Amino acid sequence: MRTKQQGSITLFLALILTLVFSLFFSLLEAARVQGLDRIAERSILLELESALGEYQPQLWKNYRLLFLDAGNDKGELDFAFLEGHWMEEARLQQKGAGFYQIALQSLEITSHSLATDVHGAAFEQQACKAIKEQLAAGAANALKQKLQEGEKVAEESLEMEQQWESAKDAMTKAESIKQDAEETDSKQQTQEVQSQPQKREPAHKKELPENPVESVDLLKKSAILTFVVENPAELSVKTINISDTLRHRKISPGNLKIPQNGISDKIWFLQYLNHYFSCKTEAGNAKLTDHALDYELEYCIAGKASDQENLQKTVKRLLLIRQAGNFTTIMQDGKKQALAMEIAAAAVGFTGVPPLIQAVQIGILLAWSYIESILDVRCLLAGGSVPLVKQITDWKSDVALGEEILKEKKEQTKSQKEGLDYREYLQILLLLVKEKTLVQRAMDVVEQNIRKIEPAFRMNHQIHGMQLEGLYSARPLFLGFVTGVKRKAGDYHFRESHLDFYLK
């Protein structure tokens, strides 16, 4: 049978043990606090990654763009809704207890960047990255060379417009000289007609084609689509509310600087637009079944409210580029230049002013080149190809026929084996659009299309990057107080934040 033994410790030993256990639990709690701090850091990182994982599905599905939609059903930017949604998900995951149990008290988006910031820099960066992952670099280099050649021709078209105006001025001056001469001759005509025998006209006078400058000038001001489209009644009649596009809306920017990664390049961006956007002749690769506009590339060029307005403006610009290319060709044809000189001499030769005659000759050649351009654009819209600068043997129009050849509703599908198709010519026109304007119009197209599915969608509500701040709390486990840790209502509080972007 065991007997109970009485024991005792000295007061000094009791104090020593108290100090030892206090030190032990203090160290244990301090280690736990450090662990809780690391867990809070990891938790805010996971919360941010989880938040960015809720990207806008339609943008990714149709355009391979990653943005977080921060808009609500009323079309307003609403961070509170997102923060509340994330808090609710976090609470569902906070179950049970443990040595490192920590609770999320609040989440806040302290800074953010939007797709529309810095003229759509994030949108352009993501678009370039998306297309680079799908196309080889050689394709962009080949396109770049073609676009550079096309850009030179486009620059020449601006100079030719000046020559065109000079030709019209020359004809106006010639008409003024003719009127002055007729007024002078009319005073002497009655006296001379009785005293002088009547002169006979030459029996065989060469018939020359009519000067086409005036008719082509009227043609340029007309609804040109009727001459280049086989059936104008089949053109798209879709329109958008231009007053609700990004350029006409008040847009609040984000407060976070977008990282410069060197991905953006206009040539790659043009490739992206060419890949995903539709035009008059072809659909794009976006998987949408309903588009706000059918001629999306043309909208990026013209920026008008309707498909027909955009096509009209695009065709007029395309005609000027083709006119410049055709003028280069016609200046290599001596016969056509000689014929133009004969027509010019017949029209204004009575002035006896060589500069006027030469200016009108250039105007006739430009008018002839424009008529040829209409046939070229008709060919392009029918799915054919046309070189930037054609060979003399490829010339199709006859200045003697004037507008008659344009009234023939025949499909002009024959083209050179080597040439640019309609989409490639659109790339040249897109290259001439200011980059900021081009990116903004591209965002308009994407926004209007997504609205067909989600009416409240806004591109200026799409988050590209953000800094998320979380407040975490934990209860003391071993001590009621640990020096150096901020406490509120008896708990430890850890405030952590993390910054991340969809594209760094």
Short mmCIF file of C-alpha atoms in Angstrom, two decimals:
data_model
loop_
_atom_site.label_atom_id
_atom_site.label_comp_id
_atom_site.label_asym_id
_atom_site.label_seq_id
_atom_site.Cartn_x
_atom_site.Cartn_y
_atom_site.Cartn_z
CA MET A 1 0.00 0.00 0.00
CA ARG A 2 1.37 3.31 -1.09
CA THR A 3 1.60 6.14 1.32
CA LYS A 4 1.17 9.79 0.35
CA GLN A 5 4.25 11.94 0.59
CA GLN A 6 4.10 15.63 1.22
CA GLY A 7 6.36 17.85 -0.82
CA SER A 8 7.21 21.47 -0.92
CA ILE A 9 9.27 23.92 -2.85
CA THR A 10 10.84 27.02 -1.75
CA LEU A 11 9.51 30.42 -2.72
CA PHE A 12 12.67 31.07 -4.64
CA LEU A 13 12.16 27.91 -6.76
CA ALA A 14 8.54 28.88 -7.39
CA LEU A 15 9.64 32.25 -8.68
CA ILE A 16 12.27 30.63 -10.85
CA LEU A 17 9.72 28.24 -12.37
CA THR A 18 7.29 31.09 -12.99
CA LEU A 19 9.95 33.03 -14.82
CA VAL A 20 11.01 29.98 -16.83
CA PHE A 21 7.45 29.15 -17.91
CA SER A 22 6.71 32.80 -18.64
CA LEU A 23 9.78 32.98 -20.82
CA PHE A 24 8.90 29.70 -22.53
CA PHE A 25 5.31 30.70 -23.34
CA SER A 26 6.42 34.16 -24.33
CA LEU A 27 8.88 32.71 -26.82
CA LEU A 28 6.28 30.24 -28.02
CA GLU A 29 3.70 32.99 -28.53
CA ALA A 30 6.27 35.23 -30.20
CA ALA A 31 7.11 32.42 -32.64
CA ARG A 32 3.39 31.91 -33.25
CA VAL A 33 2.94 35.63 -33.97
CA GLN A 34 5.74 35.51 -36.52
CA GLY A 35 4.08 32.50 -38.13
CA LEU A 36 0.73 34.28 -38.19
CA ASP A 37 2.37 37.23 -39.92
CA ARG A 38 3.77 34.95 -42.62
CA ILE A 39 0.39 33.29 -43.02
CA ALA A 40 -1.24 36.71 -43.43
CA GLU A 41 1.27 37.56 -46.18
CA ARG A 42 0.56 34.29 -47.95
CA SER A 43 -3.19 34.68 -47.51
CA ILE A 44 -3.35 38.12 -49.15
CA LEU A 45 -1.28 36.78 -52.04
CA LEU A 46 -3.72 33.89 -52.48
CA GLU A 47 -6.68 36.24 -52.17
CA LEU A 48 -5.27 38.45 -54.94
CA GLU A 49 -4.52 35.50 -57.22
CA SER A 50 -8.01 34.16 -56.60
CA ALA A 51 -9.50 37.57 -57.38
CA LEU A 52 -7.58 37.91 -60.65
CA GLY A 53 -8.70 34.40 -61.52
CA GLU A 54 -12.26 35.72 -61.84
CA TYR A 55 -11.44 37.41 -65.18
CA GLN A 56 -14.13 38.54 -67.59
CA PRO A 57 -15.03 35.31 -69.48
CA GLN A 58 -16.29 36.88 -72.72
CA LEU A 59 -13.11 38.91 -73.18
CA TRP A 60 -11.00 35.79 -72.83
CA LYS A 61 -13.21 33.55 -74.93
CA ASN A 62 -13.50 35.90 -77.88
CA TYR A 63 -10.40 38.10 -77.76
CA ARG A 64 -7.86 36.33 -75.51
CA LEU A 65 -7.76 39.32 -73.14
CA LEU A 66 -7.51 39.06 -69.35
CA PHE A 67 -9.28 41.75 -67.36
CA LEU A 68 -11.30 41.72 -64.14
CA ASP A 69 -14.74 43.27 -64.52
CA ALA A 70 -15.34 45.76 -61.70
CA GLY A 71 -18.66 47.03 -63.03
CA ASN A 72 -22.08 46.30 -61.61
CA ASP A 73 -25.40 45.67 -63.33
CA LYS A 74 -26.05 49.42 -63.51
CA GLY A 75 -22.91 50.05 -65.56
CA GLU A 76 -21.04 51.65 -62.65
CA LEU A 77 -17.55 51.01 -61.31
CA ASP A 78 -18.20 49.18 -58.01
CA PHE A 79 -15.22 48.02 -55.96
CA ALA A 80 -17.40 47.48 -52.88
CA PHE A 81 -19.29 44.69 -54.62
CA LEU A 82 -16.05 42.88 -55.48
CA GLU A 83 -14.64 43.32 -51.99
CA GLY A 84 -17.85 42.02 -50.41
CA HIS A 85 -17.87 39.03 -52.74
CA TRP A 86 -14.29 38.13 -51.87
CA MET A 87 -14.96 38.55 -48.14
CA GLU A 88 -17.90 36.16 -48.36
CA GLU A 89 -15.77 33.53 -50.08
CA ALA A 90 -13.02 33.96 -47.47
CA ARG A 91 -15.48 33.45 -44.59
CA LEU A 92 -16.69 30.19 -46.09
CA GLN A 93 -13.11 28.90 -46.00
CA GLN A 94 -12.44 29.94 -42.38
CA LYS A 95 -13.58 26.88 -40.48
CA GLY A 96 -12.22 25.02 -37.44
CA ALA A 97 -9.41 26.06 -35.16
CA GLY A 98 -5.70 25.49 -35.03
CA PHE A 99 -2.38 26.68 -33.79
CA TYR A 100 -2.21 29.24 -36.62
CA GLN A 101 -5.91 30.04 -36.93
CA ILE A 102 -6.32 33.49 -38.53
CA ALA A 103 -9.43 35.37 -39.65
CA LEU A 104 -9.87 37.87 -42.48
CA GLN A 105 -11.56 41.02 -41.20
CA SER A 106 -11.58 43.23 -44.32
CA LEU A 107 -10.36 43.50 -47.92
CA GLU A 108 -9.80 46.71 -49.83
CA ILE A 109 -8.59 47.59 -53.32
CA THR A 110 -6.21 50.42 -52.45
CA SER A 111 -4.97 51.09 -56.01
CA HIS A 112 -5.83 49.84 -59.48
CA SER A 113 -5.15 50.26 -63.19
CA LEU A 114 -7.80 50.00 -65.90
CA ALA A 115 -7.82 48.81 -69.50
CA THR A 116 -8.44 52.37 -70.69
CA ASP A 117 -5.59 54.00 -68.74
CA VAL A 118 -2.86 55.76 -70.76
CA HIS A 119 -4.92 55.57 -73.97
CA GLY A 120 -5.51 51.83 -73.61
CA ALA A 121 -1.89 50.83 -72.97
CA ALA A 122 -2.83 47.65 -71.07
CA PHE A 123 -5.32 46.67 -73.78
CA GLU A 124 -2.68 47.10 -76.48
CA GLN A 125 -0.05 45.19 -74.50
CA GLN A 126 -2.34 42.22 -73.96
CA ALA A 127 -3.45 42.25 -77.60
CA CYS A 128 0.16 42.18 -78.81
CA LYS A 129 1.03 39.36 -76.42
CA ALA A 130 -2.01 37.34 -77.50
CA ILE A 131 -1.19 37.57 -81.21
CA LYS A 132 2.51 36.87 -80.67
CA GLU A 133 1.55 33.57 -79.07
CA GLN A 134 -0.47 32.61 -82.15
CA LEU A 135 1.57 33.89 -85.09
CA ALA A 136 5.20 33.50 -86.04
CA ALA A 137 7.52 36.50 -85.92
CA GLY A 138 8.24 36.07 -89.65
CA ALA A 139 4.61 36.89 -90.47
CA ALA A 140 4.90 40.25 -88.75
CA ASN A 141 8.19 41.03 -90.49
CA ALA A 142 6.70 40.23 -93.90
CA LEU A 143 3.69 42.40 -93.13
CA LYS A 144 5.92 45.20 -91.91
CA GLN A 145 7.73 45.33 -95.25
CA LYS A 146 4.43 45.46 -97.18
CA LEU A 147 3.05 48.14 -94.90
CA GLN A 148 6.14 50.28 -95.29
CA GLU A 149 5.75 50.14 -99.07
CA GLY A 150 2.07 50.93 -98.72
CA GLU A 151 2.82 53.84 -96.41
CA LYS A 152 5.10 55.37 -99.05
CA VAL A 153 2.33 55.11 -101.64
CA ALA A 154 -0.11 56.67 -99.17
CA GLU A 155 2.26 59.60 -98.63
CA GLU A 156 2.48 60.05 -102.40
CA SER A 157 -1.32 60.22 -102.55
CA LEU A 158 -1.23 63.35 -100.39
CA GLU A 159 1.14 65.03 -102.85
CA MET A 160 -1.10 64.02 -105.74
CA GLU A 161 -4.07 65.71 -104.12
CA GLN A 162 -2.10 68.95 -104.37
CA GLN A 163 -1.41 68.25 -108.05
CA TRP A 164 -5.10 67.53 -108.53
CA GLU A 165 -6.05 70.89 -107.04
CA SER A 166 -3.45 72.58 -109.25
CA ALA A 167 -5.00 70.98 -112.33
CA LYS A 168 -8.47 72.23 -111.37
CA ASP A 169 -7.07 75.71 -110.76
CA ALA A 170 -5.40 75.62 -114.18
CA MET A 171 -8.71 74.75 -115.84
CA THR A 172 -10.44 77.56 -113.95
CA LYS A 173 -7.79 80.05 -115.12
CA ALA A 174 -8.10 78.77 -118.69
CA GLU A 175 -11.87 79.23 -118.56
CA SER A 176 -11.38 82.78 -117.31
CA ILE A 177 -8.95 83.53 -120.16
CA LYS A 178 -11.43 82.06 -122.64
CA GLN A 179 -14.27 84.24 -121.37
CA ASP A 180 -12.14 87.37 -121.59
CA ALA A 181 -11.11 86.47 -125.14
CA GLU A 182 -14.72 85.83 -126.17
CA GLU A 183 -15.80 89.22 -124.85
CA THR A 184 -13.04 90.90 -126.86
CA ASP A 185 -13.79 88.92 -130.02
CA SER A 186 -17.53 89.56 -129.82
CA LYS A 187 -16.96 93.28 -130.34
CA GLN A 188 -14.99 92.68 -133.54
CA GLN A 189 -17.02 89.77 -134.84
CA THR A 190 -19.80 91.76 -136.54
CA GLN A 191 -17.31 93.90 -138.43
CA GLU A 192 -15.06 91.05 -139.53
CA VAL A 193 -17.76 88.62 -140.56
CA GLN A 194 -18.86 90.83 -143.51
CA SER A 195 -15.41 91.85 -144.73
CA GLN A 196 -13.66 88.46 -144.45
CA PRO A 197 -14.53 85.24 -146.26
CA GLN A 198 -15.77 82.36 -144.05
CA LYS A 199 -13.09 79.87 -143.04
CA ARG A 200 -13.71 76.20 -143.45
CA GLU A 201 -12.95 73.67 -140.76
CA PRO A 202 -10.49 70.94 -141.63
CA ALA A 203 -12.16 68.02 -143.31
CA HIS A 204 -10.55 65.40 -141.06
CA LYS A 205 -10.32 66.58 -137.44
CA LYS A 206 -9.05 64.03 -134.91
CA GLU A 207 -11.66 63.20 -132.28
CA LEU A 208 -10.23 63.18 -128.77
CA PRO A 209 -11.76 61.77 -125.58
CA GLU A 210 -13.51 64.26 -123.34
CA ASN A 211 -11.45 65.84 -120.57
CA PRO A 212 -12.25 63.61 -117.54
CA VAL A 213 -11.11 66.03 -114.80
CA GLU A 214 -14.52 67.60 -114.12
CA SER A 215 -16.44 64.32 -114.20
CA VAL A 216 -13.94 62.61 -111.88
CA ASP A 217 -14.07 65.59 -109.51
CA LEU A 218 -17.84 65.11 -109.26
CA LEU A 219 -17.29 61.39 -108.86
CA LYS A 220 -15.04 61.95 -105.85
CA LYS A 221 -17.82 63.93 -104.16
CA SER A 222 -20.52 61.35 -104.90
CA ALA A 223 -21.66 58.20 -103.08
CA ILE A 224 -18.81 56.12 -104.42
CA LEU A 225 -20.11 52.82 -103.01
CA THR A 226 -22.54 52.49 -105.92
CA PHE A 227 -19.56 52.17 -108.28
CA VAL A 228 -17.47 49.67 -106.30
CA VAL A 229 -20.06 47.37 -104.70
CA GLU A 230 -21.87 44.89 -106.91
CA ASN A 231 -25.13 45.08 -104.95
CA PRO A 232 -25.35 48.13 -102.63
CA ALA A 233 -28.70 46.90 -101.27
CA GLU A 234 -26.89 44.03 -99.56
CA LEU A 235 -24.60 46.30 -97.53
CA SER A 236 -24.85 46.12 -93.74
CA VAL A 237 -27.19 48.63 -92.13
CA LYS A 238 -25.90 48.16 -88.57
CA THR A 239 -25.23 51.23 -86.44
CA ILE A 240 -23.98 52.03 -82.94
CA ASN A 241 -24.60 54.94 -80.58
CA ILE A 242 -21.44 56.93 -81.22
CA SER A 243 -22.14 59.22 -78.25
CA ASP A 244 -21.69 56.24 -75.91
CA THR A 245 -18.24 55.28 -77.17
CA LEU A 246 -15.09 55.80 -75.11
CA ARG A 247 -14.11 59.04 -76.84
CA HIS A 248 -17.41 60.66 -75.90
CA ARG A 249 -17.67 59.36 -72.32
CA LYS A 250 -16.15 60.80 -69.18
CA ILE A 251 -13.65 58.19 -68.02
CA SER A 252 -11.99 58.17 -64.61
CA PRO A 253 -8.44 56.75 -64.74
CA GLY A 254 -6.93 54.33 -62.26
CA ASN A 255 -4.34 55.35 -59.68
CA LEU A 256 -1.77 52.67 -60.44
CA LYS A 257 1.06 52.99 -62.95
CA ILE A 258 1.08 50.36 -65.68
CA PRO A 259 4.42 48.54 -66.03
CA GLN A 260 6.26 49.16 -69.31
CA ASN A 261 7.24 45.75 -70.65
CA GLY A 262 8.13 46.61 -74.24
CA ILE A 263 5.50 44.23 -75.63
CA SER A 264 3.44 46.87 -77.45
CA ASP A 265 4.20 47.30 -81.13
CA LYS A 266 1.84 48.81 -83.69
CA ILE A 267 2.62 46.17 -86.32
CA TRP A 268 1.71 43.38 -83.90
CA PHE A 269 -1.40 45.29 -82.85
CA LEU A 270 -2.46 45.53 -86.50
CA GLN A 271 -1.97 41.79 -86.76
CA TYR A 272 -4.24 41.34 -83.74
CA LEU A 273 -6.96 43.49 -85.29
CA ASN A 274 -6.62 41.67 -88.59
CA HIS A 275 -6.95 38.31 -86.81
CA TYR A 276 -9.95 39.04 -84.59
CA PHE A 277 -11.92 41.81 -86.31
CA SER A 278 -14.27 41.48 -89.26
CA CYS A 279 -14.39 43.59 -92.44
CA LYS A 280 -16.48 43.90 -95.60
CA THR A 281 -15.03 40.79 -97.21
CA GLU A 282 -14.31 38.46 -94.27
CA ALA A 283 -15.32 37.69 -90.70
CA GLY A 284 -12.76 37.77 -87.91
CA ASN A 285 -11.81 34.96 -85.53
CA ALA A 286 -13.82 36.24 -82.56
CA LYS A 287 -16.34 33.54 -81.60
CA LEU A 288 -19.25 35.96 -81.19
CA THR A 289 -22.44 35.12 -83.06
CA ASP A 290 -23.73 38.71 -83.07
CA HIS A 291 -21.64 41.78 -83.80
CA ALA A 292 -22.56 45.40 -83.14
CA LEU A 293 -20.96 46.32 -86.49
CA ASP A 294 -20.10 43.99 -89.35
CA TYR A 295 -17.32 46.17 -90.75
CA GLU A 296 -15.11 46.39 -87.66
CA LEU A 297 -11.78 47.17 -89.32
CA GLU A 298 -13.47 49.89 -91.32
CA TYR A 299 -14.75 51.39 -88.04
CA CYS A 300 -11.18 51.43 -86.70
CA ILE A 301 -10.22 53.44 -89.80
CA ALA A 302 -13.17 55.83 -90.02
CA GLY A 303 -14.76 55.90 -86.54
CA LYS A 304 -18.30 56.56 -87.81
CA ALA A 305 -21.60 55.35 -86.34
CA SER A 306 -22.75 53.08 -89.18
CA ASP A 307 -21.22 50.33 -91.28
CA GLN A 308 -22.04 52.14 -94.51
CA GLU A 309 -20.45 55.40 -93.36
CA ASN A 310 -17.31 53.55 -92.31
CA LEU A 311 -17.14 51.64 -95.59
CA GLN A 312 -17.72 54.81 -97.60
CA LYS A 313 -14.89 56.67 -95.87
CA THR A 314 -12.58 53.65 -96.06
CA VAL A 315 -13.22 53.16 -99.77
CA LYS A 316 -12.51 56.83 -100.50
CA ARG A 317 -9.17 56.59 -98.70
CA LEU A 318 -8.40 53.33 -100.44
CA LEU A 319 -9.14 54.92 -103.82
CA LEU A 320 -6.55 57.61 -103.15
CA ILE A 321 -3.92 54.98 -102.37
CA ARG A 322 -4.77 53.06 -105.52
CA GLN A 323 -4.74 56.33 -107.50
CA ALA A 324 -1.18 56.96 -106.32
CA GLY A 325 -0.11 53.46 -107.32
CA ASN A 326 -1.81 53.76 -110.70
CA PHE A 327 -0.27 57.18 -111.31
CA THR A 328 3.16 55.61 -110.88
CA THR A 329 2.19 53.06 -113.53
CA ILE A 330 0.72 55.55 -115.99
CA MET A 331 3.81 57.75 -115.78
CA GLN A 332 5.72 54.81 -117.27
CA ASP A 333 3.39 54.65 -120.30
CA GLY A 334 4.42 57.14 -123.01
CA LYS A 335 1.29 56.54 -125.12
CA LYS A 336 -1.08 57.43 -122.30
CA GLN A 337 0.96 60.53 -121.45
CA ALA A 338 0.89 61.63 -125.11
CA LEU A 339 -2.89 61.14 -125.26
CA ALA A 340 -3.31 63.15 -122.06
CA MET A 341 -1.21 65.96 -123.56
CA GLU A 342 -3.40 66.02 -126.69
CA ILE A 343 -6.56 66.24 -124.55
CA ALA A 344 -4.99 68.99 -122.43
CA ALA A 345 -3.91 70.94 -125.51
CA ALA A 346 -7.40 70.68 -126.96
CA ALA A 347 -8.91 71.87 -123.68
CA VAL A 348 -6.62 74.76 -122.71
CA GLY A 349 -4.12 75.05 -125.56
CA PHE A 350 -5.77 78.28 -126.73
CA THR A 351 -4.21 80.02 -123.70
CA GLY A 352 -0.72 79.54 -125.07
CA VAL A 353 0.53 79.07 -121.48
CA PRO A 354 2.66 75.87 -121.25
CA PRO A 355 2.45 75.56 -117.41
CA LEU A 356 -1.36 75.55 -117.61
CA ILE A 357 -1.32 72.88 -120.31
CA GLN A 358 1.10 70.71 -118.31
CA ALA A 359 -0.97 71.09 -115.13
CA VAL A 360 -4.11 69.99 -116.96
CA GLN A 361 -2.20 67.05 -118.48
CA ILE A 362 -1.25 65.91 -114.97
CA GLY A 363 -4.88 66.34 -113.92
CA ILE A 364 -6.03 64.14 -116.81
CA LEU A 365 -3.52 61.44 -115.87
CA LEU A 366 -4.67 61.61 -112.24
CA ALA A 367 -8.31 61.39 -113.32
CA TRP A 368 -7.50 58.37 -115.48
CA SER A 369 -5.66 56.81 -112.54
CA TYR A 370 -8.72 57.39 -110.33
CA ILE A 371 -11.00 55.65 -112.82
CA GLU A 372 -8.59 52.72 -112.82
CA SER A 373 -8.64 52.81 -109.01
CA ILE A 374 -12.39 52.30 -108.93
CA LEU A 375 -11.96 49.12 -110.95
CA ASP A 376 -9.19 48.05 -108.56
CA VAL A 377 -11.31 48.59 -105.45
CA ARG A 378 -14.20 46.79 -107.11
CA CYS A 379 -11.82 43.88 -107.62
CA LEU A 380 -10.66 44.00 -103.98
CA LEU A 381 -14.21 44.03 -102.61
CA ALA A 382 -15.00 41.04 -104.81
CA GLY A 383 -12.20 39.09 -103.11
CA GLY A 384 -9.38 39.73 -105.58
CA SER A 385 -5.87 41.10 -105.17
CA VAL A 386 -4.16 44.13 -106.67
CA PRO A 387 -0.44 45.01 -106.52
CA LEU A 388 0.52 48.34 -105.02
CA VAL A 389 2.05 49.33 -108.37
CA LYS A 390 0.74 47.48 -111.42
CA GLN A 391 2.43 46.70 -114.69
CA ILE A 392 1.43 48.67 -117.80
CA THR A 393 -0.03 45.52 -119.30
CA ASP A 394 -2.37 45.12 -116.31
CA TRP A 395 -4.15 48.42 -117.01
CA LYS A 396 -7.91 47.89 -117.47
CA SER A 397 -9.58 51.28 -118.01
CA ASP A 398 -9.80 53.49 -121.09
CA VAL A 399 -10.03 57.24 -120.68
CA ALA A 400 -12.05 57.41 -123.89
CA LEU A 401 -14.88 55.51 -122.20
CA GLY A 402 -14.90 57.82 -119.20
CA GLU A 403 -17.57 56.86 -116.69
CA GLU A 404 -19.13 54.33 -119.05
CA ILE A 405 -16.76 51.60 -117.91
CA LEU A 406 -17.75 52.30 -114.29
CA LYS A 407 -21.43 51.77 -115.05
CA GLU A 408 -20.80 48.20 -116.12
CA LYS A 409 -21.80 45.93 -113.22
CA LYS A 410 -19.32 43.20 -113.99
CA GLU A 411 -17.34 41.51 -111.25
CA GLN A 412 -13.69 42.49 -111.47
CA THR A 413 -12.19 39.36 -109.92
CA LYS A 414 -9.15 38.93 -112.10
CA SER A 415 -6.01 39.94 -110.29
CA GLN A 416 -2.29 39.46 -110.22
CA LYS A 417 -0.87 36.40 -108.53
CA GLU A 418 1.26 38.71 -106.45
CA GLY A 419 -0.71 41.50 -104.88
CA LEU A 420 -2.47 42.69 -101.76
CA ASP A 421 -6.01 41.70 -100.90
CA TYR A 422 -8.62 43.92 -99.29
CA ARG A 423 -7.58 43.10 -95.71
CA GLU A 424 -3.95 43.91 -96.48
CA TYR A 425 -4.93 47.28 -97.92
CA LEU A 426 -6.93 47.91 -94.76
CA GLN A 427 -3.76 47.25 -92.78
CA ILE A 428 -2.10 50.11 -94.67
CA LEU A 429 -4.98 52.42 -93.84
CA LEU A 430 -4.89 51.32 -90.19
CA LEU A 431 -1.18 52.09 -90.08
CA LEU A 432 -2.00 55.68 -91.02
CA VAL A 433 -4.40 56.08 -88.07
CA LYS A 434 -2.87 57.58 -84.93
CA GLU A 435 -2.01 54.80 -82.51
CA LYS A 436 -3.98 56.27 -79.61
CA THR A 437 -7.06 56.69 -81.80
CA LEU A 438 -6.67 53.19 -83.21
CA VAL A 439 -6.48 51.54 -79.78
CA GLN A 440 -9.48 53.51 -78.57
CA ARG A 441 -11.60 52.50 -81.57
CA ALA A 442 -10.53 48.87 -81.14
CA MET A 443 -11.74 49.01 -77.53
CA ASP A 444 -15.02 50.46 -78.83
CA VAL A 445 -15.48 47.43 -81.08
CA VAL A 446 -14.78 44.98 -78.25
CA GLU A 447 -17.05 46.86 -75.85
CA GLN A 448 -19.97 47.08 -78.26
CA ASN A 449 -19.73 43.38 -79.08
CA ILE A 450 -19.58 42.22 -75.44
CA ARG A 451 -22.60 44.41 -74.70
CA LYS A 452 -24.61 42.19 -77.00
CA ILE A 453 -24.20 39.55 -74.27
CA GLU A 454 -23.73 41.71 -71.16
CA PRO A 455 -25.46 45.10 -71.63
CA ALA A 456 -23.73 46.72 -68.61
CA PHE A 457 -20.21 45.94 -69.86
CA ARG A 458 -17.76 48.86 -70.00
CA MET A 459 -14.10 48.74 -71.07
CA ASN A 460 -13.27 51.50 -68.58
CA HIS A 461 -14.41 49.18 -65.76
CA GLN A 462 -11.94 46.41 -66.63
CA ILE A 463 -9.11 46.06 -64.09
CA HIS A 464 -5.66 45.21 -65.44
CA GLY A 465 -3.80 45.29 -62.13
CA MET A 466 -4.48 46.17 -58.51
CA GLN A 467 -3.07 46.36 -55.01
CA LEU A 468 -5.19 44.44 -52.53
CA GLU A 469 -4.94 45.12 -48.80
CA GLY A 470 -6.28 42.75 -46.15
CA LEU A 471 -6.71 43.07 -42.38
CA TYR A 472 -6.31 39.76 -40.52
CA SER A 473 -6.88 39.00 -36.85
CA ALA A 474 -5.94 36.15 -34.49
CA ARG A 475 -6.51 35.50 -30.78
CA PRO A 476 -3.63 34.98 -28.34
CA LEU A 477 -3.13 31.33 -27.56
CA PHE A 478 -0.47 31.33 -24.84
CA LEU A 479 -0.32 34.89 -23.62
CA GLY A 480 -2.73 37.73 -23.24
CA PHE A 481 -0.18 40.19 -24.49
CA VAL A 482 3.01 40.05 -26.53
CA THR A 483 5.19 43.12 -26.62
CA GLY A 484 5.61 44.69 -30.07
CA VAL A 485 2.32 43.48 -31.53
CA LYS A 486 -0.56 45.91 -32.06
CA ARG A 487 -3.73 44.71 -30.38
CA LYS A 488 -7.33 45.73 -30.59
CA ALA A 489 -10.01 44.23 -28.36
CA GLY A 490 -7.54 41.61 -27.17
CA ASP A 491 -6.65 40.32 -30.68
CA TYR A 492 -3.57 40.52 -32.88
CA HIS A 493 -4.07 42.42 -36.13
CA PHE A 494 -1.97 42.02 -39.27
CA ARG A 495 -2.38 44.42 -42.21
CA GLU A 496 -0.88 43.03 -45.43
CA SER A 497 -1.04 44.13 -49.07
CA HIS A 498 0.09 42.75 -52.42
CA LEU A 499 0.30 44.15 -55.96
CA ASP A 500 -0.16 42.18 -59.17
CA PHE A 501 -1.04 42.63 -62.85
CA TYR A 502 -2.41 40.31 -65.50
CA LEU A 503 0.58 41.21 -67.64
CA LYS A 504 3.80 42.34 -65.99
#
